[in-house]
Coordinates of C-alpha atoms in Angstrom, one line a residue:
M1 CA -15.4 -6.2 -64.8
K2 CA -14.6 -4.4 -62.0
I3 CA -15.2 -6.3 -59.1
A4 CA -13.5 -9.4 -60.9
S5 CA -11.0 -7.1 -61.0
I6 CA -10.0 -6.1 -57.9
V7 CA -11.2 -9.6 -56.3
F8 CA -7.9 -10.7 -58.6
A9 CA -6.0 -7.7 -57.4
S10 CA -6.2 -8.9 -53.3
L11 CA -6.3 -12.0 -53.9
L12 CA -2.4 -11.5 -55.6
V13 CA -1.7 -8.9 -53.1
S14 CA -3.1 -10.8 -49.9
P15 CA 0.1 -13.3 -50.0
A16 CA 2.3 -10.7 -49.9
L17 CA 1.1 -8.9 -46.8
F18 CA 0.9 -12.1 -44.8
A19 CA 4.7 -12.9 -45.2
A20 CA 5.7 -9.1 -44.6
E21 CA 4.1 -9.1 -41.9
K22 CA 5.5 -12.9 -40.6
Q23 CA 8.7 -11.2 -41.5
S24 CA 8.2 -7.5 -39.6
M25 CA 7.8 -9.6 -36.3
E26 CA 11.0 -12.3 -37.1
G27 CA 14.4 -11.1 -34.5
M28 CA 11.9 -8.9 -32.3
P29 CA 12.1 -10.8 -28.4
M30 CA 8.9 -9.7 -27.0
D31 CA 9.7 -11.4 -23.4
H32 CA 9.4 -7.6 -22.4
K33 CA 13.2 -8.2 -21.3
G34 CA 13.4 -4.8 -18.9
M35 CA 10.2 -3.9 -19.1
D36 CA 9.8 -4.6 -15.1
M37 CA 10.0 -1.8 -13.1
P38 CA 10.4 -1.7 -9.0
M39 CA 8.8 0.6 -7.4
D40 CA 10.9 2.2 -5.1
Q41 CA 9.6 1.6 -1.3
K42 CA 11.0 3.9 -0.1
A43 CA 9.2 6.2 -2.3
T44 CA 6.5 4.7 -2.0
T45 CA 6.0 3.9 1.6
K46 CA 5.4 6.8 4.4
T47 CA 5.7 6.9 8.4
G48 CA 3.8 9.3 10.4
K49 CA 3.2 9.1 14.6
A50 CA -0.2 9.3 16.3
T51 CA -2.2 9.1 19.5
G52 CA -5.6 7.3 19.5
V53 CA -8.5 5.5 20.9
V54 CA -8.5 1.3 19.8
K55 CA -12.4 1.0 18.4
K56 CA -11.4 -3.0 18.2
V57 CA -8.8 -5.6 18.7
D58 CA -8.4 -8.4 16.3
A59 CA -5.3 -10.7 17.1
E60 CA -5.9 -13.7 15.5
K61 CA -6.2 -11.4 11.5
G62 CA -3.7 -9.4 13.1
S63 CA -5.5 -6.2 12.8
V64 CA -6.9 -3.5 15.5
T65 CA -9.0 -0.7 14.5
I66 CA -7.6 3.1 16.3
T67 CA -9.5 6.3 16.0
H68 CA -7.0 9.4 15.2
G69 CA -6.6 12.3 15.7
P70 CA -4.7 14.7 12.8
I71 CA -1.4 13.5 11.1
E72 CA -0.1 16.4 9.9
A73 CA 3.2 15.2 8.7
L74 CA 1.0 12.7 6.0
G75 CA -1.4 15.6 6.1
W76 CA -4.3 13.0 7.5
P77 CA -7.5 14.5 9.2
S78 CA -8.7 12.8 12.9
M79 CA -10.1 9.1 10.8
T80 CA -10.9 6.0 12.2
M81 CA -9.1 3.6 10.6
G82 CA -7.6 -0.4 10.1
F83 CA -3.5 -1.2 10.4
K84 CA -1.9 -4.4 10.1
A85 CA -0.1 -5.6 14.2
E86 CA 1.9 -8.3 15.1
A87 CA -0.1 -10.8 17.7
T88 CA 2.8 -10.0 20.0
Q89 CA 2.3 -5.9 19.9
L90 CA -1.4 -6.5 20.6
Q91 CA -1.4 -8.0 23.5
G92 CA -3.1 -6.0 26.7
L93 CA -4.7 -4.0 24.2
K94 CA -8.7 -4.1 24.3
Q95 CA -11.0 -1.5 22.8
G96 CA -11.3 2.5 24.9
D97 CA -7.5 2.4 25.6
K98 CA -5.5 5.5 24.8
V99 CA -3.0 4.0 23.6
K100 CA 0.1 6.3 21.5
F101 CA 1.6 4.9 18.0
E102 CA 4.2 4.6 14.7
F103 CA 3.6 3.3 11.6
A104 CA 4.1 2.8 8.0
S105 CA 1.8 2.9 5.7
T106 CA 1.5 1.8 2.2
E107 CA -1.0 2.5 -0.9
M108 CA -2.2 -0.4 0.4
D109 CA -2.3 -0.9 4.6
S110 CA -1.0 0.9 7.1
T111 CA 0.9 -1.9 10.0
I112 CA 2.1 -0.8 13.6
T113 CA 5.1 -0.5 13.9
R114 CA 5.3 0.5 17.1
I115 CA 2.3 1.2 20.0
E116 CA 1.9 1.5 23.6
K117 CA -0.8 1.8 25.8
Q118 CA -0.9 5.8 27.6

């Protein structure tokens, strides 16, 4: 008898719960309008200057790999890393060239803004 009473009470309350849930969502926009928060590009882009030695040039992919010394302004140690670059910036560069360069760096990649042989 007790189980039958619980089942009966549950059946009586269930429609009211579904109606309350549906009603509570009406009139509430779900488009997340105003939730897009663009990142401040200036805050996430860092610039640096360095000297280094070209390890690899790939004009087709628009990249150059350079071994550079420490970049104190960014707190970077000496390392070898790849940079994006325009094909025109890479003209005449080859493995072993000593270069002086400037770049812009984000969390995703670093791009040469100026490069010249030393």
